[in-house]
Coordinates of C-alpha atoms and ligand atoms in Angstrom, one line a residue:
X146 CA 21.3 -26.3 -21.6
X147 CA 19.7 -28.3 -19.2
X148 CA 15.8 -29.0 -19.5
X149 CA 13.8 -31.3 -16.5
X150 CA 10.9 -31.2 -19.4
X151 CA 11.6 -32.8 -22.5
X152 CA 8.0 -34.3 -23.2
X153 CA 4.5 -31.6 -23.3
X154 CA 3.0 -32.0 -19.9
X155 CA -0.9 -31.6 -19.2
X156 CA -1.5 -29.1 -16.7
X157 CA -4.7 -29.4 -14.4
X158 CA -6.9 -28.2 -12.1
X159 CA -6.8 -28.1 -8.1
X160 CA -10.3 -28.1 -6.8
X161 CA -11.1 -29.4 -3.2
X162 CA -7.7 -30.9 -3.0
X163 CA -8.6 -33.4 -6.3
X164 CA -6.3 -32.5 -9.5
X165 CA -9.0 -32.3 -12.3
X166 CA -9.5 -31.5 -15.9
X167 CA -11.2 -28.1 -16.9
X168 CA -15.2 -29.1 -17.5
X169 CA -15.1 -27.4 -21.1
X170 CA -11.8 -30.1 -21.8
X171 CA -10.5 -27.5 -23.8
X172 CA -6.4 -26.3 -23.2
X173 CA -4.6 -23.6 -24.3
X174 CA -0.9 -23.8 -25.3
X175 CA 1.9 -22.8 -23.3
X176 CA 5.5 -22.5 -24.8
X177 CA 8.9 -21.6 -24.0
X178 CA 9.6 -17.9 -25.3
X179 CA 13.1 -18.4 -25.1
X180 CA 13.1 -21.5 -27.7
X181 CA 9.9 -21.4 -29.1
X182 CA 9.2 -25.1 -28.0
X183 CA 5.6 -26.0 -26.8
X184 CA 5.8 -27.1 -22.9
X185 CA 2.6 -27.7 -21.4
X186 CA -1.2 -27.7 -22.4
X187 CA -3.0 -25.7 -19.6
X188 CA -6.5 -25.8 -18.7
X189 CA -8.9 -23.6 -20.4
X190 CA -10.9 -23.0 -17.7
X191 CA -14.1 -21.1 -17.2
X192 CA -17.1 -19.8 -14.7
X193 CA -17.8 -23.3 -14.0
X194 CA -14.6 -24.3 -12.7
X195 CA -14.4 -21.0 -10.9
X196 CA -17.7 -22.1 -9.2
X197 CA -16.5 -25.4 -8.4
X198 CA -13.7 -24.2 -7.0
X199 CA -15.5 -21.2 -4.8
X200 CA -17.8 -24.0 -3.5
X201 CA -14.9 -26.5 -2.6
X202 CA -13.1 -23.6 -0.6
X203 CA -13.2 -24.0 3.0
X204 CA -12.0 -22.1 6.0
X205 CA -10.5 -25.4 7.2
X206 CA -7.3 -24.8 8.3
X207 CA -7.4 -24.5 12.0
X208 CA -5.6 -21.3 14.0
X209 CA -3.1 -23.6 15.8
X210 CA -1.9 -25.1 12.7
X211 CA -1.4 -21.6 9.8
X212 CA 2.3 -21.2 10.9
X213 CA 3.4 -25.1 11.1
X214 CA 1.8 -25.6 7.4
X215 CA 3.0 -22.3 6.3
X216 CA 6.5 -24.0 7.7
X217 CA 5.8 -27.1 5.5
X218 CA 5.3 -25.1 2.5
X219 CA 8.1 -23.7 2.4
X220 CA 10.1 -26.9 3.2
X221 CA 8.2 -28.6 -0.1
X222 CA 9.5 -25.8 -1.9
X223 CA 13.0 -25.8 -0.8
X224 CA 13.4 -29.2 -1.6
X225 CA 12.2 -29.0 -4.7
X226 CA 14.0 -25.7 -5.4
X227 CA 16.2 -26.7 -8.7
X228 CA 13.2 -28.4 -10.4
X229 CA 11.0 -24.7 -9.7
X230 CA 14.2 -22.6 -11.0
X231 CA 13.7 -24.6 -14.1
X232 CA 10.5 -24.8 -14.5
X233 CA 10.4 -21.0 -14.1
X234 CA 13.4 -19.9 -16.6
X235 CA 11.6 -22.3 -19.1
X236 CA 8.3 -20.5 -19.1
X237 CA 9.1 -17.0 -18.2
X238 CA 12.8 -17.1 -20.7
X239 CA 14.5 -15.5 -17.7
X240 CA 17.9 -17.0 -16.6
X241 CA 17.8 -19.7 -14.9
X242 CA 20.5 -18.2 -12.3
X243 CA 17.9 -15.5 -11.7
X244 CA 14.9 -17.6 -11.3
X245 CA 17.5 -19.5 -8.1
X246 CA 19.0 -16.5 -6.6
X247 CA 15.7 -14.8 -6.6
X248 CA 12.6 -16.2 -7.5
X249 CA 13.2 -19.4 -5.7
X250 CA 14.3 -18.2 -2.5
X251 CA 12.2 -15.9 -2.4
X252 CA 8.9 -18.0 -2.6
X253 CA 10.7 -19.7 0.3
X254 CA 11.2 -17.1 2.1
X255 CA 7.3 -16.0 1.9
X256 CA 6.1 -18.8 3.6
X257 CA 8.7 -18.4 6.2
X258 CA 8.6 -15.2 6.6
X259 CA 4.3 -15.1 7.1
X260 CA 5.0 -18.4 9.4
X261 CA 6.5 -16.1 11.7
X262 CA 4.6 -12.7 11.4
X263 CA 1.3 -15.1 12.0
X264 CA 3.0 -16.5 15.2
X265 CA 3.6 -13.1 16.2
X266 CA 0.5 -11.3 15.4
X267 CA -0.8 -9.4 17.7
X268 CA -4.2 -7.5 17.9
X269 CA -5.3 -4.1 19.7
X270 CA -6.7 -3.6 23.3
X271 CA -8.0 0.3 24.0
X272 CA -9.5 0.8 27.6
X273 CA -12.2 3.5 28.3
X274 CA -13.4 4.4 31.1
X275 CA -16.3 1.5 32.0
X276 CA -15.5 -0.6 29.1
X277 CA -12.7 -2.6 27.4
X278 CA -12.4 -2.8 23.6
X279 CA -10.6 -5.8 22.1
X280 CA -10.1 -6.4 18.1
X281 CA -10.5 -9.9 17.1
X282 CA -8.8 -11.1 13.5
X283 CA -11.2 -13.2 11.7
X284 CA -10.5 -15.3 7.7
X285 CA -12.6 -13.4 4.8
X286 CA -13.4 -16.4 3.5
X287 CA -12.6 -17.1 0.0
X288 CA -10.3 -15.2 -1.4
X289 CA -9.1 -14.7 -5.0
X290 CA -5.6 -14.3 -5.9
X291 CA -4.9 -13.1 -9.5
X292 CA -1.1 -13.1 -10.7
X293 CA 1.4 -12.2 -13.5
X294 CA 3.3 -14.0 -16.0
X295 CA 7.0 -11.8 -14.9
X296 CA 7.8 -13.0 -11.3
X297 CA 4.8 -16.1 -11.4
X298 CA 6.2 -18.2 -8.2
X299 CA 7.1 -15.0 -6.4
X300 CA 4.0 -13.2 -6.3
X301 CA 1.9 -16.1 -6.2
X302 CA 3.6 -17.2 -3.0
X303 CA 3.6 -13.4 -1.4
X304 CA -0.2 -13.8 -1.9
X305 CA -1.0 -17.0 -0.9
X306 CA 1.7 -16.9 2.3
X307 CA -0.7 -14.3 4.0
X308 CA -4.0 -15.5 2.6
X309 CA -3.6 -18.9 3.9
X310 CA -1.9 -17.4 7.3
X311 CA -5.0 -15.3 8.1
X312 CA -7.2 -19.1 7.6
X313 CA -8.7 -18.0 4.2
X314 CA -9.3 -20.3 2.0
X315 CA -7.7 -19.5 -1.7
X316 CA -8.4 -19.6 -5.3
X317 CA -5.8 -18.5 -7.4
X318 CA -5.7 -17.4 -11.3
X319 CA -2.3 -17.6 -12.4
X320 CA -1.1 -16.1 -15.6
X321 CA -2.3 -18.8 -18.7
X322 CA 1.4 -17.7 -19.5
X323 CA 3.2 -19.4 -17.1
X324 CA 1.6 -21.7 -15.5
X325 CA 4.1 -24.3 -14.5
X326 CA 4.9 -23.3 -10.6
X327 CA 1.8 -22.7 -10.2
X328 CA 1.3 -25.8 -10.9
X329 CA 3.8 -27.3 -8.9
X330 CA 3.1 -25.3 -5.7
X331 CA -0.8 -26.9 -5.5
X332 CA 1.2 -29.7 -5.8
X333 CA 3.2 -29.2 -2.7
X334 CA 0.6 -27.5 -0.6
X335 CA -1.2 -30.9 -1.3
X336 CA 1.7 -32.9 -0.1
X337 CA 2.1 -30.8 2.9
X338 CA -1.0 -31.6 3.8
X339 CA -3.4 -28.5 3.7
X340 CA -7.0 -29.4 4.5
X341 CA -9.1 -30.2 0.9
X342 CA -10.1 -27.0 -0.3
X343 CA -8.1 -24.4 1.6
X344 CA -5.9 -24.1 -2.0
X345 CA -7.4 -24.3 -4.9
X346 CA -6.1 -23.5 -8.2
X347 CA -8.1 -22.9 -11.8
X348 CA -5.7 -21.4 -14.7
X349 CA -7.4 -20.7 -17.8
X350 CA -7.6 -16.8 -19.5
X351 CA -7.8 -13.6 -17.8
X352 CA -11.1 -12.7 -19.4
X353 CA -12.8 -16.2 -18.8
X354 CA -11.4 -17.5 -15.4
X355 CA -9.7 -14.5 -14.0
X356 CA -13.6 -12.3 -14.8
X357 CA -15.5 -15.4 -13.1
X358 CA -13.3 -15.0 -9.6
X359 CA -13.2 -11.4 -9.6
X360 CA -16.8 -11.5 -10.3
X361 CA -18.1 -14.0 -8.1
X362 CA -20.3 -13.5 -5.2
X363 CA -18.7 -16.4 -3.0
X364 CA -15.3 -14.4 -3.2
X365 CA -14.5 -11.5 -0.4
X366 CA -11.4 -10.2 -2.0
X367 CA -9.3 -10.0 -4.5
X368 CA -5.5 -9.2 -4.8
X369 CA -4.4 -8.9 -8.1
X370 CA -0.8 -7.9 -9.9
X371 CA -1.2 -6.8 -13.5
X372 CA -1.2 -4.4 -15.4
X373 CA -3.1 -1.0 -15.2
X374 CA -5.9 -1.8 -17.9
X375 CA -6.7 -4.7 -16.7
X376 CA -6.7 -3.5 -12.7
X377 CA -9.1 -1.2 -13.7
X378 CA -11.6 -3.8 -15.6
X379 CA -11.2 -6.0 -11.9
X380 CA -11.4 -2.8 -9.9
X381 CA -15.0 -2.2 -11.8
X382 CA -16.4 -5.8 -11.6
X383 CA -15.6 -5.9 -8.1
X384 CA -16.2 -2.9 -6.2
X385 CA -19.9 -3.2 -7.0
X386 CA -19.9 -6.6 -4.8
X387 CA -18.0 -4.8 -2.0
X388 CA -15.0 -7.1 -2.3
X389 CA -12.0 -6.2 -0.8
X390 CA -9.6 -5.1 -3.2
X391 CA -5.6 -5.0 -3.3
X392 CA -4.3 -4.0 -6.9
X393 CA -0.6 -4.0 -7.4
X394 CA -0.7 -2.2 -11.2
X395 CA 2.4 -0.9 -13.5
X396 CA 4.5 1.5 -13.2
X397 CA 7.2 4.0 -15.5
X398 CA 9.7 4.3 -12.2
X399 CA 12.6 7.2 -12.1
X400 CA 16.1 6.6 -11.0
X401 CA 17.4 9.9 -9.9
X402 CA 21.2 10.1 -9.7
X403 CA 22.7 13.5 -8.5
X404 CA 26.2 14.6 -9.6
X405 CA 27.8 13.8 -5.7
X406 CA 26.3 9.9 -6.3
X407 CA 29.2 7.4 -6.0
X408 CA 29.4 7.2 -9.5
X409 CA 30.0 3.2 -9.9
X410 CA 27.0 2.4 -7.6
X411 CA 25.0 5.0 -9.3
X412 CA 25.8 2.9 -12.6
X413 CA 26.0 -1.0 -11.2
X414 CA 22.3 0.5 -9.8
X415 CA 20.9 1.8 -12.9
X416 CA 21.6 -0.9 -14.8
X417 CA 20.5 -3.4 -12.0
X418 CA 16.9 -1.7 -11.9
X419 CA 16.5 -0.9 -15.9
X420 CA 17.1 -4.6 -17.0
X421 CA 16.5 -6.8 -14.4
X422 CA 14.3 -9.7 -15.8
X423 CA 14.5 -8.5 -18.7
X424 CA 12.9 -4.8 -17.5
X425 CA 10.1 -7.0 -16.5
X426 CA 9.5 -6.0 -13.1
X427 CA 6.9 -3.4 -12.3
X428 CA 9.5 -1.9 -9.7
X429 CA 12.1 -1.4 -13.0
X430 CA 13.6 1.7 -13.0
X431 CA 12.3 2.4 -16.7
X432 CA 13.2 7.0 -16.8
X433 CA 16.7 7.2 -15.5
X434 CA 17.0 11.0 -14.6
X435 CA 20.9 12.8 -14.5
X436 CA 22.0 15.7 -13.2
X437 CA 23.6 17.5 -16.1
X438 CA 26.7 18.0 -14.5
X439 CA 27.8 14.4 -14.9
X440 CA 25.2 13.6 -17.8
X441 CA 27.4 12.3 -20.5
X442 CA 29.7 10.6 -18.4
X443 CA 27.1 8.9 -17.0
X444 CA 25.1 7.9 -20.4
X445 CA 28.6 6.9 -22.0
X446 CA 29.4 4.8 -18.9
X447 CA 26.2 3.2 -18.5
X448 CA 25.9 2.8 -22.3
X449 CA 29.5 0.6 -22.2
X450 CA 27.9 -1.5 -19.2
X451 CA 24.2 -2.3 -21.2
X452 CA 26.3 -3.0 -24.0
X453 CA 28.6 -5.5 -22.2
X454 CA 25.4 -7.4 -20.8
X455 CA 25.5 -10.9 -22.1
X456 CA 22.3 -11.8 -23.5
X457 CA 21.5 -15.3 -24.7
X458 CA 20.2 -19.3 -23.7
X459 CA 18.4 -18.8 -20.3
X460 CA 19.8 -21.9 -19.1
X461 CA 23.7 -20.9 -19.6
X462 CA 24.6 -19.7 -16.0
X463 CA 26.3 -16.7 -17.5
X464 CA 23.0 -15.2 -19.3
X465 CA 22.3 -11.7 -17.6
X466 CA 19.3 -11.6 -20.2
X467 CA 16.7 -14.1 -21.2
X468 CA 13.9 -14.2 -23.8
X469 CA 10.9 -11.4 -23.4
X470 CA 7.6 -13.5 -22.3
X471 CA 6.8 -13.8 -25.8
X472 CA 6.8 -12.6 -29.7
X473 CA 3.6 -10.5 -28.8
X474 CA 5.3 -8.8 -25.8
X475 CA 8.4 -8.2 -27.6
X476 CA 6.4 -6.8 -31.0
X477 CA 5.0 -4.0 -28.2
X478 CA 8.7 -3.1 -26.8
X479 CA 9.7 -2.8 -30.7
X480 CA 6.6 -0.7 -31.0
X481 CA 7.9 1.3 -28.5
X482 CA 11.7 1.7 -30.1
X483 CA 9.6 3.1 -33.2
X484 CA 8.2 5.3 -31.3
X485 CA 11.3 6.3 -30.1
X486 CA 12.6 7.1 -32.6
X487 CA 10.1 9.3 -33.9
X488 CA 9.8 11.4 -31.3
X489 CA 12.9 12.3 -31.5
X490 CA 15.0 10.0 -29.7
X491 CA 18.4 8.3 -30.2
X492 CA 19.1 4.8 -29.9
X493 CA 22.1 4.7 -28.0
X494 CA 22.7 1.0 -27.8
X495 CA 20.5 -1.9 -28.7
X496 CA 16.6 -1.9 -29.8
X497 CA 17.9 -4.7 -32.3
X498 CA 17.1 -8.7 -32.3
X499 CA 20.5 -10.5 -31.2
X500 CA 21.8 -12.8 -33.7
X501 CA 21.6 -16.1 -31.2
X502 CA 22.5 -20.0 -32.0
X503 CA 20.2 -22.4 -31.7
X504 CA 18.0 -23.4 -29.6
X505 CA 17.8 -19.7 -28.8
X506 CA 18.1 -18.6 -32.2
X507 CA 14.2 -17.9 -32.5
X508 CA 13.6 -17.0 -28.8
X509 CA 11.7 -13.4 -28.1
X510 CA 14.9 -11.5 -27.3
X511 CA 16.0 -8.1 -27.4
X512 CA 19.0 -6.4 -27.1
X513 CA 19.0 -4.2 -24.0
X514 CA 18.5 -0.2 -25.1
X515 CA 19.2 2.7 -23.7
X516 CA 17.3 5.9 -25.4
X517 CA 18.5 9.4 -25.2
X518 CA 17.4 12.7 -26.5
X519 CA 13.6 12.5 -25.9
X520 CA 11.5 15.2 -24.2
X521 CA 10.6 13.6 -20.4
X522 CA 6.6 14.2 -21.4
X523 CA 6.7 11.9 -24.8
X524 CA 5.1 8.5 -24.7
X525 CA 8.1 6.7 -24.7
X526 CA 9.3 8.3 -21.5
X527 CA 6.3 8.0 -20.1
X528 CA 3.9 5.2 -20.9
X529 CA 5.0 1.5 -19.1
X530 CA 6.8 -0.4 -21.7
X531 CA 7.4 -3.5 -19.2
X532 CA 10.7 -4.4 -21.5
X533 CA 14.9 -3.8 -21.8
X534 CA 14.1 -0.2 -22.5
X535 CA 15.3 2.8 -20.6
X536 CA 15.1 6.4 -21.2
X537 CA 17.6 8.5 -20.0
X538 CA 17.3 12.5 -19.4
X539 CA 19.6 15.2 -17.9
X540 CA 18.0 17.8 -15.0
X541 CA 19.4 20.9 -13.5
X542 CA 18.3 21.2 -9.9
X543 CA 17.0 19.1 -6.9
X544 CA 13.3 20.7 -8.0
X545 CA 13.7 19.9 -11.4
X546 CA 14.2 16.4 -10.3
X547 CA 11.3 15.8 -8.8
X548 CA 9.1 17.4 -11.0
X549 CA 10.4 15.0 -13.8
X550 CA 10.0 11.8 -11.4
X551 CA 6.6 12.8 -10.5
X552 CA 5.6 13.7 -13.7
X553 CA 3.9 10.5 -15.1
X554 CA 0.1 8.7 -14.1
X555 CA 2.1 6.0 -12.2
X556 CA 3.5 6.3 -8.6
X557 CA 5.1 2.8 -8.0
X558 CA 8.9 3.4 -6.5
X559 CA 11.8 5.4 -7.3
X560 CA 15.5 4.9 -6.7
X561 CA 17.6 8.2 -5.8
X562 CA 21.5 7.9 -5.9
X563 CA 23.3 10.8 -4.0
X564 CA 25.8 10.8 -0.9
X565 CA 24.1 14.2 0.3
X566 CA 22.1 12.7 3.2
X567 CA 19.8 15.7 3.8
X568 CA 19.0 15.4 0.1
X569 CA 18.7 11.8 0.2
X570 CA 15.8 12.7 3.1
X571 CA 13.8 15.8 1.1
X572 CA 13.6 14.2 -2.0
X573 CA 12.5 10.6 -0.4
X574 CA 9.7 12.6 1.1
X575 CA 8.8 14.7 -1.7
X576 CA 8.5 11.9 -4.4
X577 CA 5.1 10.8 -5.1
X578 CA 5.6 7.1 -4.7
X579 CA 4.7 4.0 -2.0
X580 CA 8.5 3.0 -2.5
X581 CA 11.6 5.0 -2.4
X582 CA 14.6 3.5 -2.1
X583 CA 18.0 5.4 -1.4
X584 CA 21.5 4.2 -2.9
X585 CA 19.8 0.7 -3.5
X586 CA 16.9 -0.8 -5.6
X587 CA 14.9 -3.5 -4.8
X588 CA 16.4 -4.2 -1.5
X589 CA 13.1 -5.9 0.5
X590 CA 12.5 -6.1 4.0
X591 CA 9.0 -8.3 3.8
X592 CA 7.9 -6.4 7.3
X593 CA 7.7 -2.7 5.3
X594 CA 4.8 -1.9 3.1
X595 CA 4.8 -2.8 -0.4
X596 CA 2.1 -0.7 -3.2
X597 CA 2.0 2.2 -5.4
X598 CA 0.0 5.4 -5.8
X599 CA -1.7 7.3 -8.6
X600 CA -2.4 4.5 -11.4
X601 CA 0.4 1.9 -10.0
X602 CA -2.7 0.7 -7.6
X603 CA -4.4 0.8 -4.7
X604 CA -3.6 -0.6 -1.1
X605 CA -0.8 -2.1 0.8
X606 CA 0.8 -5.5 1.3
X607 CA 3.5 -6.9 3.3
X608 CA 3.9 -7.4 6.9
X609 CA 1.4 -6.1 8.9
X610 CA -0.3 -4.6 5.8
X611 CA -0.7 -8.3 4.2
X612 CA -2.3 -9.6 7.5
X613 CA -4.7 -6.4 7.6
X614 CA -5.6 -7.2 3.8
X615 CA -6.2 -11.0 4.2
X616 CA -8.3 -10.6 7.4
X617 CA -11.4 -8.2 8.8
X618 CA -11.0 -6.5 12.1
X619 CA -13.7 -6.7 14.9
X620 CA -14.2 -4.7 17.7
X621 CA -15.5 -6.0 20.6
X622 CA -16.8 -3.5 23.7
X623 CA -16.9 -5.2 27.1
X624 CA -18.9 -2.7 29.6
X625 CA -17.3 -3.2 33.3
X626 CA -19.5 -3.0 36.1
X627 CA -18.7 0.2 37.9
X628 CA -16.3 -0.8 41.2
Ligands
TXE981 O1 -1.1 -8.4 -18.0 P1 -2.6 -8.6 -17.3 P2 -0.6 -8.7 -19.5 C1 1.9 -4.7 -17.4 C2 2.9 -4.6 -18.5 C3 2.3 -5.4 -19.6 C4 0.9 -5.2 -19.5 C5 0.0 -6.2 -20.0 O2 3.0 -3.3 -19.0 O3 2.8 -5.1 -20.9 O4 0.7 -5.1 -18.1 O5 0.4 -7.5 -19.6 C6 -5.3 -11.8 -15.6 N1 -10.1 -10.2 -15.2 N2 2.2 -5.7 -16.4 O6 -1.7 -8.4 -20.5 O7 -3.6 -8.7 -18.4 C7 -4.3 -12.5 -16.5 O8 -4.8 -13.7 -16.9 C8 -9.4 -10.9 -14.3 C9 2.6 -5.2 -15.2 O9 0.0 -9.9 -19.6 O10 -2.7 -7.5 -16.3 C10 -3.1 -12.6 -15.5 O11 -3.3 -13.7 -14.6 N3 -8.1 -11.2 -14.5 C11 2.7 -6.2 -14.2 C12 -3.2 -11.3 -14.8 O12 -4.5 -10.8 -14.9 C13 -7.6 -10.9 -15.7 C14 2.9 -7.6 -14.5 C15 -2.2 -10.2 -15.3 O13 -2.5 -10.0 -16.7 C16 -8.4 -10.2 -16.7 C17 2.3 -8.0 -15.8 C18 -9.7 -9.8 -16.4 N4 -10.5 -9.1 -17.2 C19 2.0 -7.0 -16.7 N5 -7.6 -10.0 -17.8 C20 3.2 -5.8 -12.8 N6 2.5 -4.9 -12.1 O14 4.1 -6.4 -12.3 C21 -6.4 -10.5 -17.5 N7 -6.4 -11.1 -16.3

C-alpha cells in the first residue's frame, strides 16, 4: 500500500492568503478510517477565525482575470493529481482508484468547466416600447461554502469553481473529517496566484466554525452539502439574515428496473449506484424497486454480483470497497442492519465485518448488503442510511412503481432501467425528484441542473443555475427619447 504521509501533519488556516494557526491553538484529530492510523491535527477553529476570515475576504479578483485563474486552478490540481487521490483515499477510506478516476478529475474538471461557462456568460436584454432593460451580474460578496466528509475535493471544487467565477470572495468550512484536500487546494489557489483574501479556508467543527459562517452577518450566502438535520439547523440560522441559501441534503433514492430492462445493465447499474463509495453518495440508489416478473432473478443475480465485490486496503488498485468514514458511521449502518432485521427483513448477503489483514484489519468496513423481505414504508427502507445497504422490493405495475419511489420525505434522483421508451418518458416525468436518470446513474453533464426536492434540499446548482446562485441580478431600465 502506498502512503505520501507517513509522519502526522498539522493542518492550518487560510486567512487573507497567510496560512495560520486557529486563535483558540486547539486541534482536533483526524485519522485514517481505513487503518485506524492518526493523519493530521486540524484546526479547531471558532467564531473568531470565522470573523477573521469574513473580514480578510475581498471581492478582488478582477472580471477579466475569473476564467484565466479558474484555468490555473485547475492546472495546480492536475499536476498535483496522484498526491490529491492519495490524500483523499487516506482520509475518506475510499479506493484509491476511485478517488483518480473520479474525484480527481472531477475537481479538475470544475474549474474547467466554470472557466468556460464564465467566458461565455451571457446576461438578458428585453426592449419595451420607450425603454431598454439590461441585467447586469454582480459578486454577493462573501460567500460561505460548507461541505461533506463523502466526496470532500469534489464538492468543495463544484462550489468554489462558480463562487470564485462570479468574483465572490470565499470562505469555506470543510468537513473536520477530511480535511486534507481541502487543505491542499488553498494551497494551490495560493500558488496560482488568487488575490489575498478571495479564498479563505477555516476547518474546525460543524457546530463551532460551520454555525459562525452560516451565522455571520458579513456572509451573503451559503451553499451547503450535508445531511438533512443539519440543513435544517443552517436553513434556520440563516434565513433570518436573508442569506441566500443552496442546500444540497440526503436522500433514500429508488432504482426502478422494469421486467423489458436489459437485464445485465439493469444489474451492472444497481450495483454501480447502491455501493458506489461505499453507498456514500447522496445520489446512491439506496430502494432498488423490481417488477415482480423478473424479481428473484434479479435479487439472485444481483445478490451473486455484491457478493463477488472485492472489499479490502483502499490503496490495492483492485478494492471496489474501502473503509466507511469511520467506527461511528459504521456503528449507525449496523444500527440499521438491526433494524433490518427486526422488521422483518432478510439479510441476503453481507451486514457482517470482513475479516481483513493488516493494516486494514481494524479499518470501518462492512461487507456490502443487500436486504429483502421488508415492507417499502419501514424505516429501513426509508430513512437515509448513507452506507453499503440496499433494500430491494418487487412491484406489479408502472403505477405501483412510482408510488413506491415517491413514497419517502426525500426527492433527490432516481434511476429507472427499461427499454420501453414511452415508459422511460411517463415515469421520468411523474417521479418526484430534481434528477432522473434513464438506463444510467450518475452520468453528469455540469451544464444541467443539479438539487433535490421534498427534504433532499432546496435550490439548484450547475451551469447556469451555479452562476445564478453565486451572483445577484440587476435590472437596469434605460428610457429612450421618443424619435
Ligand atoms: O453530516 P453533516 P454528518 C448525511 C448522511 C449522514 C448524515 C450525517 O446520512 O449519515 O448526513 O452526516 C457541517 N452549522 N450526509 O453528521 O453534519 C459539518 O462540519 C453549520 C449526506 O457527517 O451534515 C460538515 O462540514 N455547519 C450528505 C457539513 O456540515 C455544520 C453528505 C456536513 O456535515 C453544522 C454527508 C452546523 N450546525 C452526510 N453541523 C450528502 N448530501 O451528500 C455540521 N456542519
Amino acid at each position: 500500500m502506498s502512503r505520501t504521509m507517513s509522519a502526522v501533519r498539522t493542518l492550518s488556516n487560510y486567512i487573507g492568503g497567510s496560512f495560520v494557526p486557529p486563535q483558540s491553538s486547539q486541534f482536533l484529530d483526524d485519522f485514517n478510517p481505513a487503518t485506524g492510523e492518526r493523519i493530521a491535527r486540524v484546526p479547531r477553529s471558532g467564531a473568531a477565525d470565522v470573523d477573521a476570515a469574513v473580514a480578510a475576504a475581498r471581492n478582488q479578483v478582477s472580471a477579466s482575470g475569473r476564467a484565466e485563474l479558474l484555468e490555473k486552478i485547475a492546472d495546480g490540481i492536475e499536476q498535483r493529481a496522484e498526491e490529491l487521490a492519495q490524500l483523499e483515499s487516506q482520509d475518506t477510506g475510499k479506493p484509491v482508484a476511485l478517488a483518480r478516476s473520479v474525484d480527481i478529475p472531477r475537481a479538475i474538471l470544475n474549474f474547467r468547466f466554470f472557466a468556460g461557462a464564465v467566458r461565455h456568460d451571457q446576461t438578458a436584454c428585453h426592449e419595451m416600447a420607450g425603454a431598454l432593460n439590461y441585467t447586469l451580474r454582480r459578486p454577493l460578496g462573501v460567500v460561505g461554502l460548507i461541505t461533506p466528509w463523502n466526496l470532500p475535493l469534489y464538492l468543495l471544487t463544484w462550489k468554489t469553481a462558480p463562487a470564485l467565477g462570479m468574483g465572490n470572495s470565499v470562505v469555506a468550512k470543510p468537513s473536520e473529517l477530511t480535511p486534507l484536500t481541502a487543505q491542499a487546494l488553498a494551497e494551490i489557489i495560493h500558488d496560482a496566484g488568487a488575490p489575498r483574501g478571495a479564498f479563505n479556508l477555516v476547518h474546525g467543527l460543524g457546530p463551532e466554525a460551520g454555525q459562525a459562517l452560516v451565522g455571520h452577518p458579513g456572509v451573503a450566502a451559503i451553499s451547503f452539502t450535508g445531511g438533512t438535520a443539519t440543513g435544517a439547523k443552517v436553513a434556520a440560522s440563516a434565513a433570518p439574515q436573508f442569506k441566500k441559501l443552496s442546500l444540497e441534503l440526503g436522500g433514500k433514492n429508488p432504482t426502478v428496473v422494469f421486467a423489458d430492462a436489459d437485464f445485465e445493465a439493469a444489474i451492472a447499474g444497481t450495483v454501480r449506484a447502491g455501493f458506489l463509495n461505499q453507498g456514500q453518495v447522496c445520489l446512491c440508489g439506496s430502494r432498488v424497486l423490481v417488477e415482480r416478473k423478473i424479481y428473484e432473478r434479479f435479487v439472485e443475480a444481483l445478490v451473486a454480483r455484491v457478493r463477488s465485490m472485492k472489499i479490502g486496503d483502499p490503496g490495492d488498485p483492485k478494492t471496489e470497497l474501502g473503509a466507511l468514514i469511520s467506527p461511528q458511521h459504521r456503528d449507525k449502518v449496523e444500527g440499521y442492519v438491526r433494524l433490518a432485521k427486526q422488521e422483518g427483513g432478510a439479510v441476503l448477503c453481507g451486514g457482517e465485518r470482513p475479516s481483513l489483514p493488516p493494516p486494514v484489519a481494524n479499518g470501518a468496513f462492512l461487507a456490502p448488503t443487500v436486504i429483502a423481505g421488508l415492507s417499502p414504508s419501514c424505516r429501513t427502507a426509508t430513512e437515509e442510511i448513507f452506507g453499503p445497504v440496499v433494500t430491494v422490493h418487487p412491484f406489479d405495475s408502472e403505477e405501483e412503481a412510482v408510488s413506491l419511489a415517491n413514497g419517502v420525505r426525500y426527492g433527490l434522483a432516481a434511476s429507472v432501467w427499461t427499454t420501453d421508451l414511452a415508459r422511460a418518458h411517463r415515469v421520468a416525468g411523474a417521479l418526484a425528484a430534481g434528477v432522473v436518470w434513464v438506463n444510467c446513474w450518475l452520468l453528469r453533464d455540469l451544464r444541467t441542473p443539479f438539487g433535490g426536492v421534498k427534504d433532499s434540499g432546496v435550490g439548484r446548482e450547475g451551469g447556469q443555475w451555479s452562476l445564478d446562485f453565486f451572483s445577484e441580478v440587476r435590472n437596469v431600465c434605460v428610457a429612450l427619447p421618443a424619435p
